[in-house]
Amino acid sequence: MEGKEEDVRLGANKFTERQPIGTAAQTQDDGKDYSEPPPAPFFEPGELTSWSFYRAGIAEFVATFLFLYITILTVMGVVKEKTKCPTVGIQGIAWAFGGMIFALVYCTAGISGGHINPAVTFGLFLARKLSLTRAIFYMVMQCLGAICGAGVVKGFMGKTQYGMLGGGANSVAHGYTKGDGLGAEIVGTFVLVYTVFSATDAKRSARDSHVPILAPLPIGFAVFLVHLATIPITGTGINPARSLGAAIIFNKDKGWDDHWIFWVGPFIGAALAALYHVVVIRAIPFKSK
């Protein structure tokens, strides 16, 4: 019995300091309990000879393919009905987009990081989380996957019906200006990329062991909420690959007239989120000359 009491006493003395929480945790940066990954090189030619590099690109292709297949098929199912009562409606479309991001980020995070979106890749590149080589490769594979995913949906629906239903292509809705659409895409993408940075932050992951496991959940939920807000405005892009894939397969003026908005808006939103993360969240000091 005395031996057990001694073990308990030693165990209690071994871990005397409690894990800080709340604002207390934010002020203890001197004795870091985490290691911040070093900034990625701007250009890394050595990646081109690594199998993991190409495996990550394949993962991005497959994930974006599945993302477009499920989401565009959901949109088609809602649009083809004259009334929304027998369909999942706008809420169901938002759940399809958010749910797929949640599932696909969970599946591919350990392989490629689970970007599935050129805007996310662009934001992470600006924050020095990956090299230019990998960023360009990811974006190409994401766009190819999106085109193939939308193409499979067109094959299922048939060319005529697919064209009549709009092909899931993004466009600015009647009653809104191009400026409205651009603003909606900027803010929506900012919400998404800001959530990605917060959910994958090294400091939070070290202090809260559950963060890496739950990271796909807030990311998917952010996509869901943004879709609820902006589907009536632009159909919700916030993902240039998603917009490009649908526009190419639909291939009509409706899909191309406002297409620039779904590249410029998400990239601006991602850049703002990266800037906010670097300057505010990571609190990198600027040295005055």
Protein backbone atom coordinates (compact mmCIF):
# COMPACT_ATOMS: atom_id res chain seq x y z
CA MET A 1 0.00 0.00 0.00
CA GLU A 2 2.87 2.34 0.83
CA GLY A 3 4.38 1.60 -2.58
CA LYS A 4 1.19 2.70 -4.34
CA GLU A 5 1.04 5.93 -2.33
CA GLU A 6 4.64 6.64 -3.29
CA ASP A 7 3.82 6.14 -6.99
CA VAL A 8 0.87 8.53 -6.73
CA ARG A 9 3.05 11.13 -5.00
CA LEU A 10 5.77 10.87 -7.63
CA GLY A 11 3.23 11.14 -10.41
CA ALA A 12 1.68 14.27 -8.92
CA ASN A 13 5.08 15.92 -8.52
CA LYS A 14 6.20 14.99 -12.01
CA PHE A 15 3.59 17.21 -13.69
CA THR A 16 3.33 20.24 -11.43
CA GLU A 17 2.30 22.79 -14.04
CA ARG A 18 -1.16 22.75 -15.52
CA GLN A 19 -1.73 23.38 -19.19
CA PRO A 20 -2.60 27.07 -19.61
CA ILE A 21 -5.91 27.84 -21.22
CA GLY A 22 -7.62 30.88 -22.68
CA THR A 23 -5.66 34.13 -22.64
CA ALA A 24 -3.05 32.58 -20.36
CA ALA A 25 -2.06 30.21 -23.12
CA GLN A 26 -1.68 33.04 -25.57
CA THR A 27 0.89 34.86 -23.43
CA GLN A 28 3.31 31.94 -23.00
CA ASP A 29 5.37 32.03 -26.16
CA ASP A 30 8.83 32.04 -24.54
CA GLY A 31 8.86 28.37 -23.62
CA LYS A 32 7.22 27.06 -26.75
CA ASP A 33 5.59 23.65 -26.41
CA TYR A 34 5.35 23.37 -30.19
CA SER A 35 7.61 23.66 -33.20
CA GLU A 36 6.60 26.04 -35.94
CA PRO A 37 7.34 24.50 -39.35
CA PRO A 38 10.06 26.43 -41.20
CA PRO A 39 8.90 28.54 -44.16
CA ALA A 40 8.70 26.57 -47.38
CA PRO A 41 11.24 27.50 -50.05
CA PHE A 42 9.92 29.62 -52.88
CA PHE A 43 11.02 27.08 -55.47
CA GLU A 44 11.93 23.49 -54.68
CA PRO A 45 13.05 21.56 -57.79
CA GLY A 46 13.89 18.53 -55.68
CA GLU A 47 10.17 17.89 -55.21
CA LEU A 48 9.86 16.96 -58.86
CA THR A 49 11.82 13.75 -58.23
CA SER A 50 9.81 12.71 -55.16
CA TRP A 51 6.95 10.21 -55.38
CA SER A 52 5.17 11.88 -52.45
CA PHE A 53 4.94 15.05 -54.56
CA TYR A 54 3.03 13.27 -57.33
CA ARG A 55 1.00 11.22 -54.87
CA ALA A 56 -0.19 14.46 -53.29
CA GLY A 57 -1.18 15.81 -56.72
CA ILE A 58 -3.13 12.64 -57.47
CA ALA A 59 -4.92 13.00 -54.12
CA GLU A 60 -5.90 16.57 -55.02
CA PHE A 61 -7.16 15.43 -58.43
CA VAL A 62 -9.30 12.62 -56.98
CA ALA A 63 -10.65 14.78 -54.16
CA THR A 64 -11.66 17.63 -56.49
CA PHE A 65 -13.17 15.13 -58.94
CA LEU A 66 -15.36 13.64 -56.20
CA PHE A 67 -16.19 17.11 -54.89
CA LEU A 68 -17.51 18.30 -58.26
CA TYR A 69 -19.30 15.04 -58.97
CA ILE A 70 -21.34 15.05 -55.75
CA THR A 71 -21.99 18.78 -55.52
CA ILE A 72 -22.89 19.46 -59.17
CA LEU A 73 -25.14 16.40 -59.20
CA THR A 74 -26.88 17.78 -56.10
CA VAL A 75 -27.35 21.16 -57.78
CA MET A 76 -28.78 19.47 -60.88
CA GLY A 77 -31.26 17.55 -58.74
CA VAL A 78 -32.56 20.76 -57.18
CA VAL A 79 -32.67 22.83 -60.37
CA LYS A 80 -34.55 20.28 -62.48
CA GLU A 81 -37.61 20.31 -60.18
CA LYS A 82 -40.19 23.05 -60.75
CA THR A 83 -40.75 23.40 -57.02
CA LYS A 84 -38.15 23.03 -54.30
CA CYS A 85 -40.40 21.02 -51.95
CA PRO A 86 -39.45 17.55 -53.28
CA THR A 87 -35.74 18.48 -53.32
CA VAL A 88 -33.08 19.16 -50.71
CA GLY A 89 -33.26 22.89 -51.57
CA ILE A 90 -30.57 25.49 -50.98
CA GLN A 91 -29.85 24.07 -47.53
CA GLY A 92 -29.22 20.66 -49.05
CA ILE A 93 -26.86 22.13 -51.65
CA ALA A 94 -24.96 23.92 -48.91
CA TRP A 95 -24.74 20.69 -46.92
CA ALA A 96 -23.47 18.82 -49.98
CA PHE A 97 -20.64 21.31 -50.48
CA GLY A 98 -19.75 21.59 -46.80
CA GLY A 99 -20.13 17.87 -46.12
CA MET A 100 -17.94 16.88 -49.03
CA ILE A 101 -15.22 19.29 -47.96
CA PHE A 102 -15.37 17.87 -44.44
CA ALA A 103 -15.05 14.28 -45.70
CA LEU A 104 -12.42 14.97 -48.36
CA VAL A 105 -10.20 17.12 -46.14
CA TYR A 106 -10.31 14.35 -43.55
CA CYS A 107 -9.34 11.76 -46.18
CA THR A 108 -6.56 13.69 -47.93
CA ALA A 109 -5.07 15.90 -45.20
CA GLY A 110 -2.34 13.36 -44.47
CA ILE A 111 -1.41 13.03 -48.16
CA SER A 112 -1.61 16.47 -49.71
CA GLY A 113 -2.95 18.72 -46.96
CA GLY A 114 -6.48 18.49 -48.32
CA HIS A 115 -6.62 21.80 -50.21
CA ILE A 116 -9.18 20.88 -52.92
CA ASN A 117 -9.28 24.56 -53.85
CA PRO A 118 -6.80 26.77 -55.73
CA ALA A 119 -7.70 29.69 -53.46
CA VAL A 120 -6.72 27.70 -50.37
CA THR A 121 -3.50 26.64 -52.08
CA PHE A 122 -2.79 30.26 -53.04
CA GLY A 123 -3.35 31.49 -49.49
CA LEU A 124 -1.09 28.82 -48.02
CA PHE A 125 1.56 29.64 -50.61
CA LEU A 126 1.50 33.33 -49.66
CA ALA A 127 1.93 32.30 -46.01
CA ARG A 128 5.01 30.22 -46.99
CA LYS A 129 3.30 26.92 -46.17
CA LEU A 130 4.24 25.34 -49.51
CA SER A 131 6.53 26.04 -52.44
CA LEU A 132 5.58 27.61 -55.74
CA THR A 133 6.31 24.27 -57.44
CA ARG A 134 3.80 22.43 -55.32
CA ALA A 135 1.24 25.25 -55.44
CA ILE A 136 1.16 25.30 -59.25
CA PHE A 137 1.01 21.51 -59.43
CA TYR A 138 -1.87 21.39 -56.95
CA MET A 139 -3.84 24.04 -58.84
CA VAL A 140 -3.43 22.21 -62.15
CA MET A 141 -4.53 18.89 -60.65
CA GLN A 142 -7.47 20.52 -58.87
CA CYS A 143 -8.70 22.11 -62.10
CA LEU A 144 -8.32 18.85 -64.04
CA GLY A 145 -10.20 16.96 -61.34
CA ALA A 146 -12.98 19.55 -61.38
CA ILE A 147 -13.34 19.33 -65.16
CA CYS A 148 -13.54 15.53 -65.04
CA GLY A 149 -16.05 15.58 -62.18
CA ALA A 150 -18.38 17.99 -63.98
CA GLY A 151 -17.91 15.96 -67.17
CA VAL A 152 -19.12 12.78 -65.49
CA VAL A 153 -22.23 14.61 -64.26
CA LYS A 154 -22.91 15.80 -67.82
CA GLY A 155 -22.56 12.21 -68.99
CA PHE A 156 -25.17 11.09 -66.48
CA MET A 157 -27.60 13.93 -67.16
CA GLY A 158 -27.21 14.02 -70.94
CA LYS A 159 -26.01 16.98 -72.98
CA THR A 160 -29.47 18.46 -73.55
CA GLN A 161 -30.74 18.27 -70.00
CA TYR A 162 -27.39 19.33 -68.57
CA GLY A 163 -27.42 22.45 -70.74
CA MET A 164 -31.02 23.31 -69.92
CA LEU A 165 -30.34 23.08 -66.17
CA GLY A 166 -27.36 25.43 -66.29
CA GLY A 167 -24.64 22.88 -65.64
CA GLY A 168 -24.04 24.13 -62.10
CA ALA A 169 -22.07 27.05 -63.55
CA ASN A 170 -21.52 30.11 -61.38
CA SER A 171 -22.87 33.50 -62.44
CA VAL A 172 -24.03 36.71 -60.80
CA ALA A 173 -27.77 36.47 -60.17
CA HIS A 174 -30.26 38.99 -61.52
CA GLY A 175 -30.65 41.97 -59.22
CA TYR A 176 -26.99 41.99 -58.20
CA THR A 177 -24.10 43.85 -59.80
CA LYS A 178 -20.71 42.44 -60.70
CA GLY A 179 -19.35 44.38 -57.74
CA ASP A 180 -21.81 42.60 -55.46
CA GLY A 181 -20.69 39.25 -56.80
CA LEU A 182 -17.01 40.12 -56.47
CA GLY A 183 -17.51 41.30 -52.89
CA ALA A 184 -19.42 38.14 -51.98
CA GLU A 185 -16.62 35.98 -53.38
CA ILE A 186 -13.92 37.95 -51.57
CA VAL A 187 -15.61 37.79 -48.17
CA GLY A 188 -16.73 34.17 -48.60
CA THR A 189 -13.23 33.02 -49.51
CA PHE A 190 -11.75 35.04 -46.67
CA VAL A 191 -13.99 33.17 -44.23
CA LEU A 192 -12.93 29.82 -45.67
CA VAL A 193 -9.17 30.44 -45.83
CA TYR A 194 -9.14 32.17 -42.44
CA THR A 195 -10.80 29.06 -41.01
CA VAL A 196 -8.21 26.84 -42.69
CA PHE A 197 -5.37 28.81 -41.10
CA SER A 198 -7.01 28.76 -37.68
CA ALA A 199 -7.91 25.06 -37.78
CA THR A 200 -4.39 24.00 -38.79
CA ASP A 201 -2.39 26.40 -36.61
CA ALA A 202 0.63 24.66 -35.04
CA LYS A 203 0.27 26.46 -31.71
CA ARG A 204 -3.35 25.39 -31.24
CA SER A 205 -2.60 21.85 -32.38
CA ALA A 206 0.10 21.49 -29.71
CA ARG A 207 -2.01 22.84 -26.87
CA ASP A 208 -5.24 21.14 -27.81
CA SER A 209 -4.66 17.55 -28.88
CA HIS A 210 -8.14 17.32 -30.42
CA VAL A 211 -7.54 20.13 -32.93
CA PRO A 212 -5.87 18.04 -35.68
CA ILE A 213 -8.69 15.51 -35.55
CA LEU A 214 -11.44 18.13 -35.68
CA ALA A 215 -9.75 20.41 -38.22
CA PRO A 216 -11.89 19.22 -41.19
CA LEU A 217 -15.08 19.97 -39.25
CA PRO A 218 -14.79 23.79 -38.96
CA ILE A 219 -13.47 23.96 -42.53
CA GLY A 220 -16.48 22.06 -43.87
CA PHE A 221 -18.83 24.06 -41.68
CA ALA A 222 -17.36 27.33 -42.99
CA VAL A 223 -18.05 26.15 -46.56
CA PHE A 224 -21.61 25.26 -45.55
CA LEU A 225 -22.30 28.67 -44.00
CA VAL A 226 -20.77 30.63 -46.87
CA HIS A 227 -22.96 28.71 -49.33
CA LEU A 228 -26.08 29.50 -47.32
CA ALA A 229 -25.23 33.19 -47.53
CA THR A 230 -24.02 33.54 -51.12
CA ILE A 231 -25.88 30.94 -53.20
CA PRO A 232 -28.57 33.57 -53.97
CA ILE A 233 -25.87 36.01 -55.17
CA THR A 234 -23.35 34.03 -57.22
CA GLY A 235 -24.28 30.40 -56.71
CA THR A 236 -21.19 30.45 -54.45
CA GLY A 237 -17.84 29.94 -56.05
CA ILE A 238 -15.06 30.51 -53.45
CA ASN A 239 -13.25 27.77 -55.38
CA PRO A 240 -11.86 28.65 -58.83
CA ALA A 241 -11.48 24.98 -59.78
CA ARG A 242 -15.16 24.34 -59.06
CA SER A 243 -16.17 27.35 -61.17
CA LEU A 244 -13.78 26.50 -64.01
CA GLY A 245 -14.83 22.85 -64.21
CA ALA A 246 -18.52 23.72 -64.42
CA ALA A 247 -17.91 26.55 -66.92
CA ILE A 248 -15.84 24.40 -69.29
CA ILE A 249 -18.28 21.50 -69.35
CA PHE A 250 -21.33 23.81 -69.57
CA ASN A 251 -19.52 26.00 -72.15
CA LYS A 252 -22.13 28.69 -72.69
CA ASP A 253 -22.08 32.46 -72.27
CA LYS A 254 -23.77 32.25 -68.88
CA GLY A 255 -20.81 30.35 -67.49
CA TRP A 256 -18.16 32.65 -68.99
CA ASP A 257 -19.63 36.17 -68.77
CA ASP A 258 -18.77 36.64 -65.09
CA HIS A 259 -16.14 33.93 -64.82
CA TRP A 260 -13.33 36.33 -63.94
CA ILE A 261 -15.14 37.13 -60.69
CA PHE A 262 -14.68 33.53 -59.53
CA TRP A 263 -10.92 33.76 -59.90
CA VAL A 264 -10.21 37.35 -58.85
CA GLY A 265 -12.58 37.28 -55.86
CA PRO A 266 -11.31 34.05 -54.27
CA PHE A 267 -7.67 34.96 -54.83
CA ILE A 268 -8.14 38.39 -53.22
CA GLY A 269 -10.00 36.81 -50.30
CA ALA A 270 -7.28 34.19 -49.86
CA ALA A 271 -4.56 36.84 -49.97
CA LEU A 272 -6.33 38.92 -47.31
CA ALA A 273 -6.75 35.85 -45.10
CA ALA A 274 -3.05 34.99 -45.49
CA LEU A 275 -2.07 38.57 -44.65
CA TYR A 276 -4.34 38.57 -41.60
CA HIS A 277 -2.89 35.24 -40.44
CA VAL A 278 0.72 36.35 -40.82
CA VAL A 279 0.37 39.84 -39.35
CA VAL A 280 -2.29 39.33 -36.68
CA ILE A 281 -2.63 35.66 -35.76
CA ARG A 282 1.05 34.73 -35.90
CA ALA A 283 1.99 38.23 -34.67
CA ILE A 284 5.20 38.51 -36.70
CA PRO A 285 6.92 41.74 -35.63
CA PHE A 286 7.96 44.30 -38.23
CA LYS A 287 11.37 45.86 -37.62
CA SER A 288 11.52 49.58 -38.28
CA LYS A 289 14.54 50.82 -40.19
